Amino acid sequence: QVQLVQSGAEVKTPGSSVRVSCRPSGGTLSTYTFSWLRQAPGQGLEWVGDIIPVLGLSNYAQSLQGRVTITADESTTTAYMELSGLRFDDTAVYYCATERNSWSFDSWGLGTLVTVAS
Amino acid sequence: QSALTQPASVSGSPGQSITISCTGTNNDVGSYNLVSWYQQYPGKVPKLMIYEVTKRPSGVSNRFSGSKSGNTASLTISGLQAEDEADYYCCSYAGTSTFVVFGGGTKLTVL
C-alpha cells in the first residue's frame, strides 16, 4: 500500500472553485490509478472520478460531469481534483485513493474537508 | 438515495455471525464480479475489506468473507468481535457510463 498525502481543509463560497491535491509518498504517479471519492457529513460514500496518469485518461461521475476536473502532474508527483460552481451540498470530506484494476480502492488519503458556506 | 441497497443497521453478539446484504441491479452487481466492501469507523478513513466479490486484501481477517448471488452481494462476518462495530459500505462497478456505485452503508452494532 502507498501513503497518500492530501492538501488541507478549505472553506469556499457558493459558486467558487476548489482544488484538492493528493501526492503518493515514495512513488510515481504512473504506478497507480487515482480515484476521488467524497463523503458528506453523516452520509455515505460517493465516487467522484478517477485518472490513469500514464494514459492521461479521466472518468467522472455523471452527477458531477461538467463541474469536476481530475488531473495529474508527473513533475510534482501530484494528482488534483478541481470542483467548480460549488454548492452548499458539495460540503464533504474529499478522499483520494488508489484504485486496483478491479474498481476497488485500497490505499486512502486522510481526506480533505471542503466546506461551502456563505 | 443510493444506487445499491443495504440495511441501515444490523447487530449481533460476540462470537456470532452476521451477514450484510447489498442489492443492486443487472446494470451493476448482477453484471460484474467487481463488488467491494469497506469498513469505516466514525471519523476515520474507509478500509478495503473485500474486493472482486470474494477476495481479501493482505492483512484482512479471514473472519470476513464475501459472496454474490444474482443482483445481491453479501458480506459475512463470523466470530463477531467488539472491534467489528463500524459502518460497512458495498460498492460495485456499473459500466462505462456510471462507473461506480455505492450502497448507503450499514451500521453494525456488536451487542
Coordinates of N, CA and C in Angstrom, one line a residue, chain B residues 50-107:
Chain B
I50 N -13.0 -6.4 1.2 CA -13.3 -7.4 0.2 C -13.2 -6.7 -1.1
Y51 N -12.6 -7.4 -2.1 CA -12.7 -6.9 -3.5 C -13.0 -8.1 -4.4
E52 N -13.4 -7.7 -5.6 CA -13.8 -8.8 -6.6 C -14.7 -9.8 -5.9
V53 N -15.7 -9.4 -5.2 CA -16.7 -10.2 -4.6 C -16.3 -11.0 -3.4
T54 N -15.2 -11.7 -3.6 CA -14.8 -12.7 -2.5 C -13.3 -12.6 -2.0
K55 N -12.5 -11.7 -2.6 CA -11.1 -11.7 -2.3 C -10.8 -10.7 -1.1
R56 N -9.9 -11.2 -0.3 CA -9.5 -10.4 0.9 C -8.1 -9.8 0.6
P57 N -7.9 -8.5 0.9 CA -6.6 -7.9 0.8 C -5.7 -8.5 1.9
S58 N -4.4 -8.4 1.7 CA -3.5 -8.9 2.7 C -3.7 -8.2 4.0
G59 N -3.8 -8.9 5.1 CA -4.0 -8.3 6.4 C -5.4 -8.3 6.9
V60 N -6.4 -8.5 6.1 CA -7.8 -8.5 6.5 C -8.1 -9.9 7.1
S61 N -8.7 -10.0 8.2 CA -9.0 -11.2 8.9 C -9.9 -12.1 8.0
N62 N -9.6 -13.4 8.1 CA -10.4 -14.4 7.3 C -11.8 -14.6 8.0
R63 N -12.1 -13.8 9.0 CA -13.5 -13.8 9.5 C -14.4 -13.0 8.6
F64 N -13.9 -12.3 7.7 CA -14.6 -11.5 6.7 C -14.7 -12.3 5.4
S65 N -15.9 -12.5 4.8 CA -16.0 -13.2 3.6 C -17.1 -12.5 2.7
G66 N -16.9 -12.6 1.4 CA -17.9 -12.0 0.5 C -18.5 -13.1 -0.4
S67 N -19.7 -12.8 -0.9 CA -20.3 -13.7 -1.9 C -21.3 -12.9 -2.7
K68 N -21.8 -13.5 -3.7 CA -22.8 -12.8 -4.6 C -23.7 -13.9 -5.2
S69 N -25.0 -13.5 -5.3 CA -26.0 -14.3 -6.0 C -26.9 -13.4 -6.7
G70 N -26.9 -13.5 -8.1 CA -27.7 -12.6 -8.9 C -27.3 -11.1 -8.7
N71 N -28.3 -10.3 -8.3 CA -28.1 -8.9 -8.1 C -27.8 -8.5 -6.7
T72 N -27.6 -9.5 -5.8 CA -27.3 -9.2 -4.4 C -26.0 -9.8 -4.0
A73 N -25.1 -8.9 -3.4 CA -23.9 -9.3 -2.8 C -24.0 -9.3 -1.3
S74 N -23.2 -10.1 -0.7 CA -23.3 -10.2 0.8 C -21.9 -10.2 1.4
L75 N -21.8 -9.6 2.6 CA -20.6 -9.6 3.4 C -21.0 -10.3 4.7
T76 N -20.2 -11.4 5.0 CA -20.4 -12.1 6.2 C -19.2 -12.0 7.1
I77 N -19.5 -11.7 8.4 CA -18.5 -11.6 9.4 C -18.8 -12.7 10.4
S78 N -17.8 -13.6 10.6 CA -18.0 -14.7 11.5 C -17.2 -14.4 12.8
G79 N -17.6 -15.1 13.9 CA -16.9 -14.9 15.1 C -16.8 -13.4 15.5
L80 N -18.0 -12.8 15.5 CA -18.1 -11.3 15.7 C -17.3 -10.9 16.9
Q81 N -16.6 -9.8 16.8 CA -15.8 -9.2 17.9 C -16.2 -7.7 18.0
A82 N -16.0 -7.2 19.2 CA -16.4 -5.8 19.5 C -15.7 -4.9 18.5
E83 N -14.5 -5.2 18.1 CA -13.8 -4.3 17.2 C -14.4 -4.2 15.8
D84 N -15.4 -5.1 15.5 CA -16.0 -5.1 14.2 C -17.1 -4.1 14.1
E85 N -17.5 -3.5 15.3 CA -18.5 -2.5 15.3 C -18.1 -1.3 14.5
A86 N -18.8 -1.0 13.4 CA -18.4 0.0 12.4 C -19.5 0.2 11.4
D87 N -19.3 1.1 10.5 CA -20.1 1.2 9.3 C -19.5 0.4 8.1
Y88 N -20.3 -0.3 7.3 CA -19.8 -1.1 6.2 C -20.6 -0.6 4.9
Y89 N -19.8 -0.4 3.9 CA -20.3 0.1 2.6 C -20.0 -0.9 1.5
C90 N -20.9 -1.2 0.7 CA -20.7 -2.0 -0.5 C -20.5 -1.1 -1.7
C91 N -19.9 -1.6 -2.7 CA -19.5 -0.8 -3.9 C -19.5 -1.7 -5.1
S92 N -19.9 -1.3 -6.2 CA -19.9 -2.1 -7.4 C -19.5 -1.3 -8.7
Y93 N -18.8 -1.9 -9.6 CA -18.6 -1.3 -10.9 C -20.0 -1.3 -11.6
A94 N -20.2 -0.3 -12.4 CA -21.6 -0.2 -13.0 C -21.5 0.1 -14.5
G95 N -20.4 -0.2 -15.1 CA -20.3 0.0 -16.6 C -19.6 1.4 -16.9
T96 N -19.4 1.6 -18.2 CA -18.6 2.7 -18.7 C -19.4 4.0 -18.7
S97 N -20.6 4.1 -18.2 CA -21.3 5.4 -18.1 C -21.4 5.8 -16.7
T98 N -21.8 4.9 -15.8 CA -21.9 5.3 -14.4 C -20.7 5.0 -13.6
F99 N -19.9 4.0 -14.0 CA -18.7 3.6 -13.4 C -18.8 2.9 -12.1
V100 N -19.1 3.7 -11.0 CA -19.0 3.2 -9.7 C -20.2 3.6 -8.9
V101 N -20.9 2.7 -8.2 CA -22.0 3.0 -7.3 C -21.7 2.4 -5.9
F102 N -22.3 3.1 -4.9 CA -22.1 2.6 -3.5 C -23.5 2.4 -2.9
G103 N -23.5 1.5 -1.9 CA -24.6 1.4 -1.0 C -24.6 2.5 0.0
G104 N -25.7 2.6 0.7 CA -25.9 3.7 1.7 C -25.2 3.5 3.0
G105 N -24.7 2.3 3.2 CA -24.0 1.9 4.4 C -24.8 1.2 5.4
T106 N -24.2 0.3 6.2 CA -24.9 -0.4 7.2 C -24.1 -0.3 8.5
K107 N -24.8 0.1 9.6 CA -24.1 0.3 10.9 C -24.2 -1.1 11.6

